[in-house]
Short mmCIF file of C-alpha atoms in Angstrom, two decimals:
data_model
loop_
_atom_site.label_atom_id
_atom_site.label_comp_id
_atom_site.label_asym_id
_atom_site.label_seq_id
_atom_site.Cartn_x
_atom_site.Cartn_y
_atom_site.Cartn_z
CA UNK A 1 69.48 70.87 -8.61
CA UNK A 2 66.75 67.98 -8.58
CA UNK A 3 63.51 68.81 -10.36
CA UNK A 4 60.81 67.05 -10.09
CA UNK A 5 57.24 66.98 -11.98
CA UNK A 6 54.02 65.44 -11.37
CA UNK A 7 50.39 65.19 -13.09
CA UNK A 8 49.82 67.32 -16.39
CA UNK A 9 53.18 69.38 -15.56
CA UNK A 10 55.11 66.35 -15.97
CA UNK A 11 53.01 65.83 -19.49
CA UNK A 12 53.94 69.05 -20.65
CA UNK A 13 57.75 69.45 -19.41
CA UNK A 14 58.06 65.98 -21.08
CA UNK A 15 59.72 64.29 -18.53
CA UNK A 16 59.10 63.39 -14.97
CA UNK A 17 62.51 64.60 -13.07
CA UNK A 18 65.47 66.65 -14.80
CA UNK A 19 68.97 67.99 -13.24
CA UNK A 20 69.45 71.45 -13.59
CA UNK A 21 72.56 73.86 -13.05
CA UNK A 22 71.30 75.96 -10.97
CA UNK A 23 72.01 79.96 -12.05
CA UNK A 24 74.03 82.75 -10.42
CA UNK A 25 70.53 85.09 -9.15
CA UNK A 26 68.22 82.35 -8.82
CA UNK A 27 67.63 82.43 -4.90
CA UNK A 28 63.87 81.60 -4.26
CA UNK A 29 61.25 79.61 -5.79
CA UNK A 30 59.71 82.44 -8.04
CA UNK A 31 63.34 83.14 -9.68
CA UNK A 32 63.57 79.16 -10.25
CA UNK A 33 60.25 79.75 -12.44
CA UNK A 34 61.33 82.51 -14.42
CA UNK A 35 64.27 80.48 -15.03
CA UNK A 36 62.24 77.12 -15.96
CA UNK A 37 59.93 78.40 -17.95
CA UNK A 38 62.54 80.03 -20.27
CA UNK A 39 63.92 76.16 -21.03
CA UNK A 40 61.69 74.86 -23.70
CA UNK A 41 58.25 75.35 -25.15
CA UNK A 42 57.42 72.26 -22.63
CA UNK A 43 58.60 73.98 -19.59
CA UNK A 44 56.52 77.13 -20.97
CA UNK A 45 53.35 75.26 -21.38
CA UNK A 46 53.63 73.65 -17.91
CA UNK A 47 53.95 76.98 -15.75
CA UNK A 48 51.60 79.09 -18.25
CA UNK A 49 48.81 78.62 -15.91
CA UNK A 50 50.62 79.80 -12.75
CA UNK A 51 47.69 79.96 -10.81
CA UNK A 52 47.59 76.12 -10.96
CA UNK A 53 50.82 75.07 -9.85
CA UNK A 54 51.95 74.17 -6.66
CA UNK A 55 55.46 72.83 -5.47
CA UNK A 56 57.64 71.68 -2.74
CA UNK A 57 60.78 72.15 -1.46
CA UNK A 58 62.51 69.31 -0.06
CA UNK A 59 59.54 67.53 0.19
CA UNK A 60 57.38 70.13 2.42
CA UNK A 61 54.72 72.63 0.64
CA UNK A 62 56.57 75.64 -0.37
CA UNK A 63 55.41 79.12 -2.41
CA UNK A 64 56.97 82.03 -4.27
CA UNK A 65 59.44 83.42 -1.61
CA UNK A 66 61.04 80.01 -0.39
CA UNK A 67 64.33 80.30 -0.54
CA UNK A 68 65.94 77.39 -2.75
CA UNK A 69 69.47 75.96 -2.98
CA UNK A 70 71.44 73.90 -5.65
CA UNK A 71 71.24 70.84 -3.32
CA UNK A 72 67.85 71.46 -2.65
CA UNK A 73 64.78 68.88 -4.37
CA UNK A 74 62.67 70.52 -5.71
CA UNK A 75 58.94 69.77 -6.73
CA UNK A 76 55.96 71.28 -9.21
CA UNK A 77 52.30 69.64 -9.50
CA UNK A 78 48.55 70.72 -9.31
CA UNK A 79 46.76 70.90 -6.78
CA UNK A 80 46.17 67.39 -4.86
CA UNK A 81 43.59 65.42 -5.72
CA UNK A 82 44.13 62.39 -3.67
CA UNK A 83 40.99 60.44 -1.30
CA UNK B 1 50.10 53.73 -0.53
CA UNK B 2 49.54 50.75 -1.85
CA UNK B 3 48.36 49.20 -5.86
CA UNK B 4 46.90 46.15 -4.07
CA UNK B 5 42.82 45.73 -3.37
CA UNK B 6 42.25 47.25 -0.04
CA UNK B 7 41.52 44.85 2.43
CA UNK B 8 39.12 46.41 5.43
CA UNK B 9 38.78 42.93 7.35
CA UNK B 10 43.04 43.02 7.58
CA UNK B 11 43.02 46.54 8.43
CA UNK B 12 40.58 46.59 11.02
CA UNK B 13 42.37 43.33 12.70
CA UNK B 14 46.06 45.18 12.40
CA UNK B 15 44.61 48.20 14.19
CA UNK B 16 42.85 46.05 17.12
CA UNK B 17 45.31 44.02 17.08
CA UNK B 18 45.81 42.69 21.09
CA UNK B 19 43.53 45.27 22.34
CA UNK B 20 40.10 45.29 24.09
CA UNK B 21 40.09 48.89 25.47
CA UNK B 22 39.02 50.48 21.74
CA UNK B 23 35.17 51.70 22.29
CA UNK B 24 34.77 52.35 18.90
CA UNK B 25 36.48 52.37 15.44
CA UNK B 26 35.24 55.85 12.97
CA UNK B 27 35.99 54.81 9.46
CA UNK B 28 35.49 56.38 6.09
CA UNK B 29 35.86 54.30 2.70
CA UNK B 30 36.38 56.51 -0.52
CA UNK B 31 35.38 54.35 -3.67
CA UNK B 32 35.46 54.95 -7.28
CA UNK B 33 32.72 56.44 -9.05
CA UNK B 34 31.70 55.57 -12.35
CA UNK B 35 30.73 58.85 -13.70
CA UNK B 36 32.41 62.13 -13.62
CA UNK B 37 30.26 65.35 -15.13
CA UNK B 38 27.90 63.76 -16.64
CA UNK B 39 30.77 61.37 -18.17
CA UNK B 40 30.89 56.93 -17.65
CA UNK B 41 34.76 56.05 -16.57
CA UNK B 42 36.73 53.32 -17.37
CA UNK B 43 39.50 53.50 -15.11
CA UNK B 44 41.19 56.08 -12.89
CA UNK B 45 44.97 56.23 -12.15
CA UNK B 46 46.10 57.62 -9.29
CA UNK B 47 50.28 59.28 -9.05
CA UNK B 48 51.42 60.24 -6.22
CA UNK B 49 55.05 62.06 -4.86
CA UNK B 50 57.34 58.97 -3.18
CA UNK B 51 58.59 60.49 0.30
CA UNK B 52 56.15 63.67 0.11
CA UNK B 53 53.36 60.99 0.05
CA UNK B 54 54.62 59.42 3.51
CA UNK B 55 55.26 62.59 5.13
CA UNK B 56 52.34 64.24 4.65
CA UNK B 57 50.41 61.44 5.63
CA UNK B 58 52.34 61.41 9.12
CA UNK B 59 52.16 64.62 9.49
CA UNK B 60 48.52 64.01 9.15
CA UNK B 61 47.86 61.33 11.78
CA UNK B 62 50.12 62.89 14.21
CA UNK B 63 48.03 66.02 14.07
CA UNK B 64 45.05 63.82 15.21
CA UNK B 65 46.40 62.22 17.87
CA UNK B 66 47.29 65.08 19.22
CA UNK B 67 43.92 66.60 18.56
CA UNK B 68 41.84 63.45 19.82
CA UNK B 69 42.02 60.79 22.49
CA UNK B 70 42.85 57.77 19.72
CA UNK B 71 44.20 54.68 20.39
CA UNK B 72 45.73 54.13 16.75
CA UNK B 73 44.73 54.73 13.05
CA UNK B 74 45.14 53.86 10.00
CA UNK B 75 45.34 55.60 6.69
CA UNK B 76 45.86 53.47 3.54
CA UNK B 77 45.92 54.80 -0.18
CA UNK B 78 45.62 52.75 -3.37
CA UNK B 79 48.30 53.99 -6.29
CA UNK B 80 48.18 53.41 -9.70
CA UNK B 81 45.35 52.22 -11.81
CA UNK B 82 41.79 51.15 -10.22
CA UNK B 83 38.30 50.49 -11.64
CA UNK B 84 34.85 52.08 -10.72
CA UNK B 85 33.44 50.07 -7.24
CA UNK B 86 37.17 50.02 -6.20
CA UNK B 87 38.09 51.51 -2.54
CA UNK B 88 40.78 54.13 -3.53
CA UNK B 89 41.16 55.21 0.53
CA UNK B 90 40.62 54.11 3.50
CA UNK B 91 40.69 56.07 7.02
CA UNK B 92 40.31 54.18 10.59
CA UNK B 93 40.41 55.70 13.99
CA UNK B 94 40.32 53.36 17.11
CA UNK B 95 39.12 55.71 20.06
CA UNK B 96 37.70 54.82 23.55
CA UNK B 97 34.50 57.15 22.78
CA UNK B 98 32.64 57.56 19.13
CA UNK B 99 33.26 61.18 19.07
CA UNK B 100 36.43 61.19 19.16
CA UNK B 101 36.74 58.39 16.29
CA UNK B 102 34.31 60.05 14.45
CA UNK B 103 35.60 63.34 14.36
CA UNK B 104 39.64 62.67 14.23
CA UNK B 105 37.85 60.27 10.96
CA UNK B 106 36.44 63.57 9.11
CA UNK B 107 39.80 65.12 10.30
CA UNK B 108 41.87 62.71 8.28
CA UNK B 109 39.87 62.52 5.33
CA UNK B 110 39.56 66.05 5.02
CA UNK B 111 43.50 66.95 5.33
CA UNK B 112 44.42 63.83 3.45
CA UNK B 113 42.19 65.56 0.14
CA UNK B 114 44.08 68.94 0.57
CA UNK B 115 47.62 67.92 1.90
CA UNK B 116 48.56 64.78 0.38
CA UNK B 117 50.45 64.69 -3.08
CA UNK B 118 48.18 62.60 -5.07
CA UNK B 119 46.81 63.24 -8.47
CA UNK B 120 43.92 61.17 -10.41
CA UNK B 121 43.95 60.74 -13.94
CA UNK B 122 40.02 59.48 -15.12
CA UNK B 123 39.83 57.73 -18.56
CA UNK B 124 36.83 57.47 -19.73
CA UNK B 125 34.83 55.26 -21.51
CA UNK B 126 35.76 57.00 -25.29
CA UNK B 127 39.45 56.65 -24.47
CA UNK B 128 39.67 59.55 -23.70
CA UNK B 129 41.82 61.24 -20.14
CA UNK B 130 41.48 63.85 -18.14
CA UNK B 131 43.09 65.31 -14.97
CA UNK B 132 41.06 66.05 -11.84
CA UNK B 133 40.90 69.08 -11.22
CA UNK B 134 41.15 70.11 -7.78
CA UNK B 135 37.48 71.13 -5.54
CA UNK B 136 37.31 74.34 -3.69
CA UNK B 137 34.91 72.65 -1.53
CA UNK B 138 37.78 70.26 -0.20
CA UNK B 139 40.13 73.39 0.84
CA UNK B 140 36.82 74.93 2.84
CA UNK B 141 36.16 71.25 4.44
CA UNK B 142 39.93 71.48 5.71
CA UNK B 143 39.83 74.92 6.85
CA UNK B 144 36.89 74.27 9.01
CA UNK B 145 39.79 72.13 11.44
CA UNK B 146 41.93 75.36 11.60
CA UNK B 147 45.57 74.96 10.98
CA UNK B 148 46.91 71.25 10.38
CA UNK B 149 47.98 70.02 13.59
#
């Protein structure tokens, strides 16, 4: 699975994109969390402040109970600031 | 999205381009400040999400000219770094009657804040950065449209 990280999460994960295998259980976006932030102190850091992140799956706004897939892209950043 | 200077003369003549039935043309300019809480800036640098970006902003124009009589519009974003006095946006609607070009303008601007992946970074003048933090004030100014579309 494609992750992708923008803005301060990409600052604390320490990198801007990663592959992951993608884990027997893990079925919607708040599973993929649990399971990120369990990766490194990084990936900790960057989802500490859950109230602050937002992501995307393939490309459209997604929350907690979207259901993901291992060919899916998927995407976690603050809120916009853009304009 | 764009890293280039934004140029409003070349906008304004691709959207009119070949036309004389526009009545009026609503813009909105967004431009770099120099301070932010109390704090000068040196420079602001703006990421964004390749493909999102584009969608969203489709998604966005389609939903006013669906909403509003326009003849065209135009929605341009700079990327990357920019100084204070820089445009950072720029949001044109070419409509037979002001109204409608003024309020499919507000329309744009306001979903474009709240639905668009883009993310400033301001430095300021001590060398020190900061991210933006997001405005609750934007989400109400959306909200007031109802749902996107």
């Amino acid at each position: 699975m494609k992750i992708l990280y923008f803005a301060w999460l990409r600052e604390r994960v320490g990198r801007g994109q990663e592959d992951i295998e993608l884990p027997a259980g893990v079925t919607n976006l708040g599973e993929l969390i649990v399971h990120l932030t369990a990766l490194s102190p990084g990936h900790a850091s960057a989802f500490a402040q859950g109230k602050l992140v937002r992501a995307a799956v393939n490309q459209v706004f997604a929350d907690p109970s979207t259901p993901v897939a291992a060919s899916d892209e998927v995407a976690f950043f603050p809120p916009v600031t853009g304009g | 999205m764009q890293t280039d200077i934004i140029d409003l003369t070349a906008e304004m003549a691709r959207l009119t381009a070949g036309r004389i039935d526009i009545g009026g043309i609503g813009s909105f300019v967004g431009v770099v400040r120099d301070t932010a809480s109390g704090r000068r800036i040196a420079s602001m640098t703006l990421e964004h999400y390749p493909g999102m970006t584009e969608n969203a902003l489709a998604e966005i124009a389609d939903g006013a000219m669906q909403r509003w009589e326009l003849q065209g519009c135009t929605l341009v974003h700079r990327v990357g770094e920019l100084q204070p006095g820089e445009m950072i946006v720029l949001v044109l609607t070419a409509s037979p009657h002001r109204n409608a070009a003024l309020e499919a303008c507000a329309y744009l601007i306001d979903w474009l804040k709240t639905r668009a992946p883009f993310w400033k970074k301001e430095r300021f003048e001590d060398g020190s950065e900061a991210w933006v933090d997001a405005r609750e004030s934007d989400d109400l100014a959306a909200a007031r449209w109802g749902a996107l579309g």
